[in-house]
Short mmCIF file of C-alpha atoms in Angstrom, two decimals:
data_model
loop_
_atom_site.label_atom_id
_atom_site.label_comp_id
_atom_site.label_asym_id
_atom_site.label_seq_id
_atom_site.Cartn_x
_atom_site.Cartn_y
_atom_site.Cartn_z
CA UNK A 774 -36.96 143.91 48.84
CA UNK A 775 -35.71 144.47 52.71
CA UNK A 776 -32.26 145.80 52.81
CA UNK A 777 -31.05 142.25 54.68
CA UNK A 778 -31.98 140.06 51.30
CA UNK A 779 -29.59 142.48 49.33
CA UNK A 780 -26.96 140.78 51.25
CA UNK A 781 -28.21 137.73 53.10
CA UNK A 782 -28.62 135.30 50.05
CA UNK A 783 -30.11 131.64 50.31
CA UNK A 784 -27.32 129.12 50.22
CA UNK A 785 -27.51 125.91 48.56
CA UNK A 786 -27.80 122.52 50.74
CA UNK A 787 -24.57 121.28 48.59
CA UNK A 788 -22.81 124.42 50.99
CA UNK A 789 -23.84 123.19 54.39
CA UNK A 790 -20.79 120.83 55.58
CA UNK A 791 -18.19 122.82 53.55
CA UNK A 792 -19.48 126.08 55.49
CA UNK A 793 -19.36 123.87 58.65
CA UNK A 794 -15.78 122.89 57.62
CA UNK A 795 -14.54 126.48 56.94
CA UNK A 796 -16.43 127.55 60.33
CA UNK A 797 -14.91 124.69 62.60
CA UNK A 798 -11.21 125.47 61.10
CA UNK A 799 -11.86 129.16 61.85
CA UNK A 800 -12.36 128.38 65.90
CA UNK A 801 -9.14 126.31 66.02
CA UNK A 802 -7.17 129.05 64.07
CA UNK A 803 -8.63 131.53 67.02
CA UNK A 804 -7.27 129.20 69.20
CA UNK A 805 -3.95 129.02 67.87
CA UNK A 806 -3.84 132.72 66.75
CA UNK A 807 -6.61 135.87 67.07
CA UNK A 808 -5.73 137.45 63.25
CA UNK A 809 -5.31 133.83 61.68
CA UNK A 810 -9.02 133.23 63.43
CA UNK A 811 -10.38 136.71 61.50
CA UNK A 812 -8.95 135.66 58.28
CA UNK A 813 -10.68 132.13 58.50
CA UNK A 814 -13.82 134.62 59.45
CA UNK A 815 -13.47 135.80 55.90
CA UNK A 816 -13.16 132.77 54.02
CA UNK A 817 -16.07 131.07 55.91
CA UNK A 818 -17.74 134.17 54.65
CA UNK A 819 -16.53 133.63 51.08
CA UNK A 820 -17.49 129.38 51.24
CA UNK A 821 -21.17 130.87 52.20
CA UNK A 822 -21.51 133.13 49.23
CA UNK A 823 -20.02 130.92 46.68
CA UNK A 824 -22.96 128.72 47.44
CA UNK A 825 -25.43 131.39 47.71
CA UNK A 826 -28.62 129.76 45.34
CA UNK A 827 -30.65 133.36 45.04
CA UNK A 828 -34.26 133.42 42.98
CA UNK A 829 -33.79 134.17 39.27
CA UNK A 830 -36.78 135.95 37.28
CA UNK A 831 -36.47 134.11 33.69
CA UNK A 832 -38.10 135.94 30.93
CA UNK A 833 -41.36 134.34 30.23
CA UNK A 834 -41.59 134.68 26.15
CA UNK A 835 -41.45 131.38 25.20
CA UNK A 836 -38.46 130.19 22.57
CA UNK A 837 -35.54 132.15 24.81
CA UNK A 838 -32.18 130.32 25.50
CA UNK A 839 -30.95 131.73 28.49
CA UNK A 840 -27.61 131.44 30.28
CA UNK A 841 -26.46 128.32 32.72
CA UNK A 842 -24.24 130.25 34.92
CA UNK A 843 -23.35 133.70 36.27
CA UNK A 844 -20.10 134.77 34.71
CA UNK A 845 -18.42 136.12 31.80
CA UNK A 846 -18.88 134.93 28.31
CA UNK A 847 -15.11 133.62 27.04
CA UNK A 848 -15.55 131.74 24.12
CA UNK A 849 -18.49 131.71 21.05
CA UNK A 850 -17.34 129.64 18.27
CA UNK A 851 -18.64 126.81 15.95
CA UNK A 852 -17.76 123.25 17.81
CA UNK A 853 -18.41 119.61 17.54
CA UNK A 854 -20.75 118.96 21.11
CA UNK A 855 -19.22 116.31 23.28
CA UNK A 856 -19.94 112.79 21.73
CA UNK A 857 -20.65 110.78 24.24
CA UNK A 858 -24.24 112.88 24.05
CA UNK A 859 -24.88 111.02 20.86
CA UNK A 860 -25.65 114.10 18.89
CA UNK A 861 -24.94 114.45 15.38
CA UNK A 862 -21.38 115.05 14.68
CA UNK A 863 -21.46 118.16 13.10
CA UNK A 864 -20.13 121.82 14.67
CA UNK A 865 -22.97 124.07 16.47
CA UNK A 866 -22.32 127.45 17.87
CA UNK A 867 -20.77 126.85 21.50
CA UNK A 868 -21.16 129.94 24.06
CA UNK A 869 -18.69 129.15 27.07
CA UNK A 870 -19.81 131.27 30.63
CA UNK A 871 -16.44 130.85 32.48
CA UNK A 872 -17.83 131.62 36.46
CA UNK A 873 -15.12 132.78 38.46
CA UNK A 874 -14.87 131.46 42.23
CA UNK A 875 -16.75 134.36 43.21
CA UNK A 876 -19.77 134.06 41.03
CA UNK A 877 -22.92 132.01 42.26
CA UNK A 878 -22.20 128.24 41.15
CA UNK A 879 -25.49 127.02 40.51
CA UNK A 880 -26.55 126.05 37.37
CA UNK A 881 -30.05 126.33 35.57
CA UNK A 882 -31.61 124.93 32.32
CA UNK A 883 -30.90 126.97 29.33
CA UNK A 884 -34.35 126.20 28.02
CA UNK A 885 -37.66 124.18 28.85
CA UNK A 886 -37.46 120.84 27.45
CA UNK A 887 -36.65 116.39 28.81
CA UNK A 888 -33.38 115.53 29.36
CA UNK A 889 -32.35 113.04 27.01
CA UNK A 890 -28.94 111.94 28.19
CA UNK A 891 -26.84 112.90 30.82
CA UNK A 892 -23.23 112.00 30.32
CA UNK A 893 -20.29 111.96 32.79
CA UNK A 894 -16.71 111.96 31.36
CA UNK A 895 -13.71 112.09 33.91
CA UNK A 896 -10.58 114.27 32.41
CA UNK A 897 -8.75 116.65 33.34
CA UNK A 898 -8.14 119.77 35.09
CA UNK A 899 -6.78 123.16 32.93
CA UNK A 900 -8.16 126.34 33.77
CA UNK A 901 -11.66 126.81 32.28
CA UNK A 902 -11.24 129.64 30.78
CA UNK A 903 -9.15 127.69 27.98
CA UNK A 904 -10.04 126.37 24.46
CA UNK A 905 -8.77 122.88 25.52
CA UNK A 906 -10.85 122.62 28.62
CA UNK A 907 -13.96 122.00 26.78
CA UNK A 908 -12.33 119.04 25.47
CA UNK A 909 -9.54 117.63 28.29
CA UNK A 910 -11.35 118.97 31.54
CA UNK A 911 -13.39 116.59 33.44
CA UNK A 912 -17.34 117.07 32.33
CA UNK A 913 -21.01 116.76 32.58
CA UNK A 914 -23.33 116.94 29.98
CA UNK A 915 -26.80 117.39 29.47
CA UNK A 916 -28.88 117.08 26.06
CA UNK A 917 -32.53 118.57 26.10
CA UNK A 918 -34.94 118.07 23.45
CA UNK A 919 -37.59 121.04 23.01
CA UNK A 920 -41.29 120.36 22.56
CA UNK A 921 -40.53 120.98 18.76
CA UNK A 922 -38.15 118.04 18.37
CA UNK A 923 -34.55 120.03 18.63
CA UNK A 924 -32.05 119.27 20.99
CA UNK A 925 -29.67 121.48 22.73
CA UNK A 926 -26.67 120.50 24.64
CA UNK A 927 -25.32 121.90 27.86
CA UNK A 928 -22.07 121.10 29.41
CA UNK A 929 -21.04 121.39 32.78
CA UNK A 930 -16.33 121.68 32.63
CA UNK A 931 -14.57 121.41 35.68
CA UNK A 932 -11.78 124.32 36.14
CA UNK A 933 -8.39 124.58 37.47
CA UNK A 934 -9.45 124.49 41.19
CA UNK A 935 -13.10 122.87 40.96
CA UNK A 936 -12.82 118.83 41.86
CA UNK A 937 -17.03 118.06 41.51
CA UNK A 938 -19.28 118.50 39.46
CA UNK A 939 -22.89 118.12 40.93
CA UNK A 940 -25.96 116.97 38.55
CA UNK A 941 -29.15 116.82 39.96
CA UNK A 942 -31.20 115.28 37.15
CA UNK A 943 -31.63 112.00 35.26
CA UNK A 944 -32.82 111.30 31.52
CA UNK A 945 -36.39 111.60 31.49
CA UNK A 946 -37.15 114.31 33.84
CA UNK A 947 -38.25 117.52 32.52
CA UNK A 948 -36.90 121.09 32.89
CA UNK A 949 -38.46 124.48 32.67
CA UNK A 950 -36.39 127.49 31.23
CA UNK A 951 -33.96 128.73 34.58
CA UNK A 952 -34.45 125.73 36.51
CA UNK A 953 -31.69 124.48 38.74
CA UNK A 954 -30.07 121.16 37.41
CA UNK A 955 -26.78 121.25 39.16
CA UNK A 956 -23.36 122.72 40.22
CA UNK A 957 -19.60 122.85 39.92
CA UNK A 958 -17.89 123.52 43.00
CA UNK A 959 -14.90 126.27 42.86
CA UNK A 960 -14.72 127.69 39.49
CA UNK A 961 -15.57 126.32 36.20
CA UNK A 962 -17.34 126.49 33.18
CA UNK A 963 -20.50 126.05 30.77
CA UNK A 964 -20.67 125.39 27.86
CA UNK A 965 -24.07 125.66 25.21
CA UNK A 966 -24.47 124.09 22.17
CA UNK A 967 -26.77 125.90 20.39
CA UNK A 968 -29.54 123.89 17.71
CA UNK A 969 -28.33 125.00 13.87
CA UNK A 970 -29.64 127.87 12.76
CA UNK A 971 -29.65 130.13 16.37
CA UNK A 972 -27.78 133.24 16.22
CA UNK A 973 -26.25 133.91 19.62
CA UNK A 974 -27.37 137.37 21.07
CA UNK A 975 -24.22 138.08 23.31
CA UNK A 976 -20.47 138.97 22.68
CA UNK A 977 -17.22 137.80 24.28
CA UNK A 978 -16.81 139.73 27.34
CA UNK A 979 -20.31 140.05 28.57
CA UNK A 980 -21.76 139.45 32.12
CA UNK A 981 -23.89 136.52 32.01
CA UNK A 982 -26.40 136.36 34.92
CA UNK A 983 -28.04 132.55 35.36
CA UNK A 984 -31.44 132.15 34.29
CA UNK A 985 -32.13 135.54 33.16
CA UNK A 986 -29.70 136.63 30.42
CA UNK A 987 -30.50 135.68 27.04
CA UNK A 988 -28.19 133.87 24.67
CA UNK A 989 -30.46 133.15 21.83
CA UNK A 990 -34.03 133.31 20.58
CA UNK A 991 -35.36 130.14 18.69
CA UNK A 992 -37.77 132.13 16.50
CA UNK A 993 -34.21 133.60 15.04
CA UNK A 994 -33.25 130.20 12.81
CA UNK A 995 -37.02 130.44 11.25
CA UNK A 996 -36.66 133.87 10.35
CA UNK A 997 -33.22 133.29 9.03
CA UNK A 998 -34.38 130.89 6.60
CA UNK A 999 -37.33 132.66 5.32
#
């Protein structure tokens, strides 16, 4: 790796007019003021990182649920998944990745499988990192059936300070393990519904990193009811 692409990350087309934005304010605030024009330097700075969209390596082994988002692991607990999914109405293990507004915002597939449903429910705003947010907070879910027939459900929950969510697929398409399906612009949160019988792998407190930490192994439930 060159010393540049340690620093120099990719940013996501979503991040072109907002970086445009931040850039075209800065040059007026030089105008007005030389420091005020430095200090819109920085945030234009900090609107191009927050959409940085760097390559993930996803581990290859087949049957890994891997994490949505970059971020910090908040909440694992046993949860109803959002209904308008149309998944049976009985608790699963949730594992929320809160992403604060400096973490990378894009969002990838926890695992390979077709999109069933993707459902949109307004709500909202209360910071993420909350219980209640999962339920009152504006939302975007997706539900992906595996090649074996289960179905897991990830949900993309707007924060205090994020006003879009961003889905890029439809029911029907396909996803492979780490692949980008969407967004949440200026901090938020994921939440996975794991399929009964998968034993998370991760703890409360622990960095997540999109597409390449793993939350769960499938071949887990099997060997738990041998």
């Amino acid at each position: 790796m060159r010393m540049r692409d340690t620093f120099i990350k990719p940013m996501h087309r979503e991040g072109i007019r907002f970086v445009a934005i931040f850039a075209a304010v800065t040059l007026v605030l030089f105008l007005i003021w030389e420091p005020l024009g430095w200090i819109g330097v920085g945030l234009t700075v900090w609107c191009y990182y927050f959409f940085r969209d760097p390559e993930r390596v996803t581990p290859a082994r087949p049957g890994l649920i891997v994490s949505p988002a970059d971020g910090v692991v908040s909440l694992i607990e046993p949860a109803v998944p959002p209904a308008e999914l149309g998944m049976a109405d009985a608790p699963l293990t949730r594992v929320s990745v809160f992403m604060s507004v400096f973490n990378c915002h894009v969002n990838r597939s926890p695992i390979a499988g077709e999109v069933v449903s993707v459902a949109y429910r307004p709500g909202k705003f209360f910071n993420a990192s909350l219980d209640k947010a999962s339920v009152d907070n504006e939302r975007n879910g997706l539900r992906i059936r595996m090649d074996d027939g289960r179905d897991l459900a990830v949900v993309q929950i707007a924060g205090l300070v994020a006003r879009r969510i961003v889905c890029f697929v439809k029911p029907g398409d396909r996803l492979r393990t780490g692949e980008r399906f969407g967004l949440i612009r200026f901090g938020s949160r994921l939440d996975v519904y794991l399929p009964p019988g998968v034993v998370p792998l991760v703890e409360i407190g622990q960095t997540m990193v999109a597409g390449e930490t793993v939350i769960a192994e499938l071949a887990q439930a099997g060997q738990a009811e041998a």
